XYZ file of N, CA and C in Angstrom:
477
model
N 62.252 62.176 63.899
C 63.729 61.851 63.546
C 63.749 60.237 64.001
N 64.398 59.706 62.938
C 64.707 58.347 63.146
C 66.072 58.055 63.848
N 66.142 56.861 64.417
C 67.454 56.659 65.118
C 68.248 55.461 64.471
N 69.582 55.302 64.849
C 70.387 54.439 64.103
C 69.656 53.075 64.574
N 69.626 52.035 63.847
C 68.868 50.675 64.171
C 67.420 50.593 63.859
N 66.725 51.759 63.659
C 65.344 51.670 63.326
C 65.031 51.039 62.035
N 63.943 50.323 61.886
C 63.644 49.680 60.724
C 62.600 50.637 60.072
N 62.965 50.997 58.741
C 61.989 51.932 58.134
C 61.997 51.344 56.654
N 60.924 51.991 56.035
C 60.630 51.813 54.449
C 60.835 53.008 53.689
N 61.612 52.856 52.572
C 61.655 53.855 51.577
C 60.618 53.472 50.445
N 59.699 54.287 49.964
C 58.649 53.722 49.126
C 59.156 53.111 47.783
N 60.349 53.544 47.313
C 60.755 52.988 45.892
C 61.979 52.236 46.120
N 62.397 51.986 47.341
C 63.717 51.125 47.522
C 63.311 49.882 48.420
N 62.293 50.126 49.214
C 61.961 49.005 50.203
C 62.418 49.244 51.557
N 62.415 48.039 52.441
C 62.629 48.382 53.748
C 64.248 48.038 54.056
N 64.627 48.682 55.172
C 65.942 48.439 55.551
C 66.144 49.034 56.942
N 67.344 49.070 57.478
C 67.700 49.459 58.872
C 68.581 50.635 58.609
N 68.416 51.748 59.493
C 69.207 52.933 59.529
C 70.542 52.394 60.132
N 71.541 52.643 59.127
C 72.907 52.215 59.651
C 73.486 53.260 60.256
N 73.601 54.580 59.718
C 74.219 55.682 60.424
C 73.543 57.016 59.928
N 74.077 57.995 60.439
C 73.508 59.340 60.087
C 74.869 60.049 59.601
N 74.972 60.541 58.351
C 76.296 61.091 58.139
C 75.973 62.654 57.379
N 77.073 63.318 57.495
C 76.974 64.678 56.945
C 77.571 64.647 55.537
N 76.946 65.318 54.470
C 77.632 65.313 53.200
C 77.319 66.816 52.667
N 78.266 67.183 51.908
C 78.215 68.365 51.218
C 77.547 68.319 49.793
N 76.293 68.782 49.606
C 75.727 68.582 48.116
C 75.213 69.872 47.836
N 75.588 70.299 46.585
C 75.487 71.580 46.044
C 75.736 72.605 47.029
N 76.891 72.479 47.491
C 77.498 73.632 48.264
C 76.849 73.727 49.633
N 76.139 72.755 50.114
C 75.271 72.925 51.470
C 75.587 71.592 52.229
N 76.047 71.776 53.507
C 76.126 70.545 54.320
C 74.719 70.079 54.734
N 74.576 68.705 54.660
C 73.255 68.288 55.022
C 73.356 66.895 55.687
N 72.546 66.519 56.483
C 72.526 65.268 57.301
C 71.835 64.160 56.395
N 72.202 63.100 56.488
C 71.556 61.973 55.622
C 71.599 60.734 56.533
N 70.373 60.071 56.352
C 70.379 58.673 56.955
C 70.984 57.609 55.842
N 71.770 56.874 56.385
C 72.282 55.750 55.490
C 71.443 54.507 55.710
N 70.744 54.202 54.689
C 69.630 53.071 54.854
C 70.200 51.950 54.292
N 70.465 50.710 55.132
C 70.930 49.385 54.595
C 69.814 48.563 54.220
N 69.524 48.427 52.954
C 68.347 47.807 52.498
C 68.501 46.280 52.968
N 67.223 45.584 53.090
C 67.232 44.213 53.651
C 67.530 43.386 52.430
N 67.093 43.723 51.333
C 67.229 42.882 50.162
C 68.574 43.348 49.361
N 69.647 42.474 49.474
C 70.738 42.798 48.836
C 71.699 43.692 49.919
N 72.822 44.240 49.319
C 73.629 44.883 50.274
C 73.763 46.470 49.867
N 72.535 46.907 49.225
C 72.589 48.279 48.769
C 72.265 49.299 49.964
N 72.940 50.465 49.973
C 72.704 51.544 50.911
C 72.222 52.720 50.112
N 71.061 53.332 50.758
C 70.578 54.332 50.137
C 70.742 55.740 51.182
N 71.053 56.718 50.495
C 71.204 58.074 51.410
C 69.782 58.740 51.306
N 69.308 59.261 52.466
C 68.235 59.862 52.428
C 68.177 61.150 53.400
N 68.191 62.339 52.683
C 68.110 63.625 53.575
C 67.191 63.542 54.770
N 67.743 63.670 56.127
C 67.061 63.663 57.322
C 65.878 64.689 57.281
N 66.012 65.821 56.516
C 64.915 66.617 56.714
C 63.798 66.518 55.671
N 63.696 65.651 54.839
C 62.556 65.500 53.891
C 62.170 64.017 53.923
N 62.212 63.435 55.043
C 61.777 61.856 55.066
C 60.175 61.885 54.997
N 59.726 62.838 55.329
C 58.039 62.676 55.331
C 57.678 62.890 53.897
N 58.289 63.968 53.242
C 58.066 64.348 51.765
C 58.364 63.110 50.829
N 59.336 62.279 51.151
C 59.675 61.171 50.449
C 58.688 60.068 50.774
N 58.199 60.051 51.703
C 57.155 58.944 52.301
C 57.698 57.815 53.059
N 58.984 58.154 53.714
C 59.586 57.125 54.471
C 58.853 56.932 55.877
N 58.602 55.728 56.234
C 57.859 55.498 57.463
C 58.415 54.142 58.268
N 57.971 53.860 59.296
C 58.491 52.833 60.094
C 57.913 51.401 59.531
N 58.643 50.172 59.556
C 58.328 49.013 58.992
C 56.988 48.642 59.824
N 55.903 47.887 59.204
C 54.774 47.555 59.849
C 55.182 46.511 60.844
N 54.259 46.213 61.864
C 54.587 45.235 62.918
C 54.279 43.897 62.375
N 54.757 42.893 63.171
C 54.641 41.501 62.824
C 53.180 41.203 62.687
N 52.342 41.665 63.493
C 50.906 41.429 63.608
C 50.249 42.147 62.171
N 50.731 43.263 61.865
C 50.150 44.098 60.701
C 50.698 43.262 59.455
N 51.783 42.638 59.453
C 52.398 41.782 58.350
C 51.500 40.571 58.121
N 51.054 39.985 59.131
C 50.233 38.769 59.018
C 48.709 39.095 58.563
N 48.273 40.208 59.019
C 46.871 40.793 58.651
C 46.999 41.023 57.082
N 48.132 41.620 56.697
C 48.329 42.154 55.263
C 48.354 40.832 54.398
N 48.998 39.854 54.632
C 49.335 38.654 53.954
C 47.701 38.008 53.803
N 47.012 37.998 54.798
C 45.587 37.523 54.757
C 44.726 38.377 53.834
N 44.928 39.694 54.049
C 44.168 40.704 52.988
C 44.562 40.542 51.676
N 45.839 40.217 51.241
C 46.189 40.166 49.979
C 45.639 39.120 49.057
N 45.082 38.045 49.770
C 44.468 36.942 49.009
C 43.222 37.493 48.304
N 42.479 38.493 48.860
C 41.243 38.963 48.324
C 41.392 40.371 47.603
N 42.463 40.717 47.224
C 42.783 41.735 46.471
C 42.067 41.764 45.122
N 41.436 42.811 44.658
C 40.835 42.687 43.181
C 41.545 43.671 42.532
N 41.925 43.074 41.239
C 42.690 43.833 40.329
C 41.994 44.179 39.042
N 42.127 45.531 38.626
C 41.567 45.945 37.443
C 42.523 46.789 36.674
N 43.104 46.158 35.861
C 44.229 46.948 35.219
C 43.727 47.345 33.732
N 44.004 48.545 33.301
C 43.579 49.103 31.938
C 44.339 48.409 30.968
N 43.877 48.241 29.812
C 44.491 47.678 28.641
C 45.749 48.381 28.043
N 45.438 49.739 28.325
C 46.612 50.763 27.748
C 47.682 50.735 28.734
N 48.919 50.152 28.057
C 50.149 50.018 28.744
C 50.723 51.008 29.478
N 50.541 52.370 28.705
C 51.047 53.575 29.323
C 50.415 53.965 30.574
N 48.987 53.997 30.528
C 48.306 54.465 31.482
C 48.488 53.202 32.750
N 48.423 52.179 32.526
C 48.716 50.979 33.475
C 49.854 51.322 34.146
N 51.100 51.585 33.213
C 52.297 51.859 33.793
C 52.250 52.860 34.989
N 51.708 54.108 34.478
C 51.606 55.311 35.330
C 50.777 54.984 36.642
N 49.566 54.299 36.518
C 48.759 53.882 37.570
C 49.476 53.031 38.667
N 50.156 52.070 38.177
C 51.093 51.139 38.900
C 52.087 51.972 39.725
N 52.806 52.924 38.889
C 53.923 53.634 39.533
C 53.176 54.518 40.736
N 52.240 55.135 40.528
C 51.523 55.797 41.750
C 51.163 54.967 42.886
N 50.684 53.784 42.572
C 50.477 52.730 43.708
C 51.876 52.380 44.461
N 52.898 52.238 43.683
C 54.302 51.965 44.430
C 54.641 53.113 45.053
N 54.553 54.167 44.525
C 55.047 55.504 45.386
C 54.194 55.940 46.580
N 53.003 55.253 46.635
C 52.143 55.403 47.725
C 52.677 54.954 49.056
N 53.515 53.761 49.058
C 54.088 53.296 50.289
C 53.132 52.323 50.800
N 51.944 52.119 50.418
C 50.843 51.392 50.842
C 50.983 50.001 50.433
N 51.278 49.026 51.274
C 51.840 47.775 51.065
C 50.641 47.001 50.415
N 49.281 47.335 50.582
C 48.207 46.585 49.885
C 48.336 47.015 48.379
N 48.681 48.249 48.336
C 48.686 48.849 46.817
C 49.844 48.202 46.057
N 50.967 47.992 46.749
C 52.113 47.275 46.265
C 51.699 45.814 45.748
N 51.045 45.271 46.701
C 50.415 44.025 46.423
C 49.527 43.852 45.094
N 48.834 44.848 45.210
C 47.811 45.050 43.837
C 48.670 45.093 42.584
N 49.854 45.761 42.650
C 50.610 45.949 41.375
C 51.276 44.640 41.222
N 51.667 43.960 42.169
C 52.222 42.528 41.899
C 51.275 41.606 41.330
N 50.107 41.492 42.018
C 48.947 40.813 41.508
C 48.526 40.856 40.098
N 48.480 42.224 39.687
C 47.755 42.757 38.388
C 49.068 42.363 37.363
N 50.320 42.597 37.718
C 51.341 42.285 36.640
C 51.467 40.679 36.504
N 51.461 40.043 37.666
C 51.457 38.528 37.572
C 50.369 37.880 36.695
N 49.209 38.372 36.963
C 48.055 37.885 36.124
C 48.350 38.302 34.526
N 48.637 39.435 34.462
C 48.793 39.977 32.978
C 50.007 39.117 32.281
N 51.131 38.829 33.168
C 52.078 38.082 32.771
C 51.705 36.811 32.112
N 50.605 35.970 33.005
C 50.171 34.839 32.724
C 49.239 34.873 31.328
N 48.473 35.845 31.180
C 47.673 36.017 29.985
C 48.453 36.458 28.782
N 49.222 37.466 28.819
C 49.802 38.074 27.726
C 51.229 38.442 27.614
N 51.832 38.345 28.837
C 53.298 38.362 28.926
C 53.432 39.931 29.283
N 54.711 40.311 29.706
C 54.956 41.590 30.039
C 56.044 42.251 29.261
N 55.904 43.484 29.046
C 57.163 44.133 28.369
C 58.194 44.195 29.485
N 59.363 44.518 28.962
C 60.527 44.713 29.767
C 60.322 45.705 31.015
N 59.713 46.826 30.725
C 59.479 47.862 31.546
C 58.542 47.284 32.821
N 57.456 46.610 32.429
C 56.622 46.102 33.416
C 57.207 44.877 34.179
N 58.032 44.142 33.574
C 58.797 43.064 34.044
C 59.655 43.614 35.278
N 60.475 44.701 34.933
C 61.239 45.420 35.901
C 60.395 45.893 37.092
N 59.207 46.468 36.890
C 58.432 46.833 37.726
C 57.944 45.960 38.574
N 57.525 44.791 38.041
C 57.019 43.391 38.935
C 58.205 43.256 39.843
N 59.351 43.077 39.346
C 60.576 42.680 40.238
C 60.803 43.769 41.384
N 60.589 44.953 41.071
C 60.914 46.015 42.098
C 59.669 45.932 43.152
N 58.454 45.731 42.620
C 57.347 45.839 43.569
C 57.449 44.616 44.548
N 57.888 43.427 43.979
C 58.142 42.335 44.938
C 59.154 42.666 45.893
N 60.293 43.092 45.390
C 61.332 43.529 46.391
C 60.886 44.370 47.579
N 60.133 45.377 47.066
C 59.671 46.377 48.015
C 58.686 45.718 49.057
N 57.641 44.921 48.727
C 56.732 44.181 49.474
C 57.587 43.169 50.390
N 58.283 42.294 49.765
C 58.978 41.303 50.416
C 60.154 41.824 51.534
N 60.839 42.722 51.083
C 61.760 43.351 52.071
C 61.101 43.862 53.371
N 60.012 44.550 53.257
C 59.457 44.876 54.649
C 58.785 43.726 55.392
N 58.250 42.804 54.720
C 57.769 41.722 55.382
C 58.710 40.862 55.970
N 59.879 40.782 55.354
C 61.150 40.111 55.912
C 61.576 40.676 57.427
N 61.614 42.139 57.325
C 62.020 42.709 58.548
C 60.795 42.709 59.586
N 59.604 42.861 59.013
C 58.399 42.787 60.059
C 58.321 41.560 60.795
N 58.533 40.503 60.065
C 58.388 39.019 60.581
C 59.749 38.357 60.992
N 60.870 38.928 60.800
C 62.016 38.270 61.072
C 62.232 36.908 60.392
N 61.894 36.977 59.208
C 61.949 35.547 58.410
C 62.981 35.741 57.303
N 63.410 34.616 56.787
C 64.267 34.742 55.632
C 63.666 35.133 54.325
N 64.276 35.901 53.516
C 63.702 36.468 52.313
C 62.854 35.249 51.450
N 63.641 34.096 51.252
C 63.023 33.052 50.446
C 61.563 32.547 51.035
N 61.521 32.471 52.359
C 60.262 32.039 53.037
C 59.274 33.017 52.738
N 59.616 34.295 52.889
C 58.432 35.362 52.728
C 58.054 35.208 51.139
N 59.122 35.180 50.332
C 58.715 35.198 48.852
C 57.837 34.032 48.408
N 58.070 32.912 49.075
C 57.298 31.845 48.718
C 55.914 32.144 49.109
N 55.599 32.541 50.294
C 54.316 32.938 50.961
C 53.694 33.904 50.092
N 54.318 35.037 49.682
C 53.796 36.030 48.871
C 53.313 35.389 47.644
N 54.132 34.680 46.954
C 53.752 33.857 45.684
C 52.546 33.062 45.831
N 52.528 32.331 47.026
C 51.302 31.467 47.138
C 50.011 32.289 47.371
N 50.049 33.363 48.040
C 49.068 34.210 48.407
C 48.317 34.919 47.056
N 49.431 35.419 46.267
C 48.959 36.285 45.031
C 48.620 35.450 43.875
N 49.111 34.072 43.774
C 48.938 33.447 42.619
C 47.773 32.573 42.597
N 47.030 32.664 43.701
C 45.876 31.630 43.585
C 44.521 32.098 43.146
């Protein structure tokens, strides 16, 4: 069970801080929800308290883990299939895994593809979402401004 003020990550929305726990009636059933205030923007996400594990919610990595991750990201190998449909599905599985190295792999692969051939609208949205997921967690882990972390990620993944 998480507490108000805990820094957590939702695999498809990114990192945020638990703002409160509220009760809502959904489909005729009262249920407790975490209200997660995302670090990127001012969006709030309601997450049922009893299926956080199922969703893949987890604590934000430590500052030390974030530094190690940035170092490891430089050496990520990307192998993207040419079939856009399969590539999209594979990337979605990587994003849903909640593994930051896999999220970075998606970003690097899509950035390379964008340089070589350009991206479809769907892949452009996926690239934006993946960057937000990764950067939002690194911002909370390292207590740095979004722009600073974004520049560092771009430097690491674009070389």
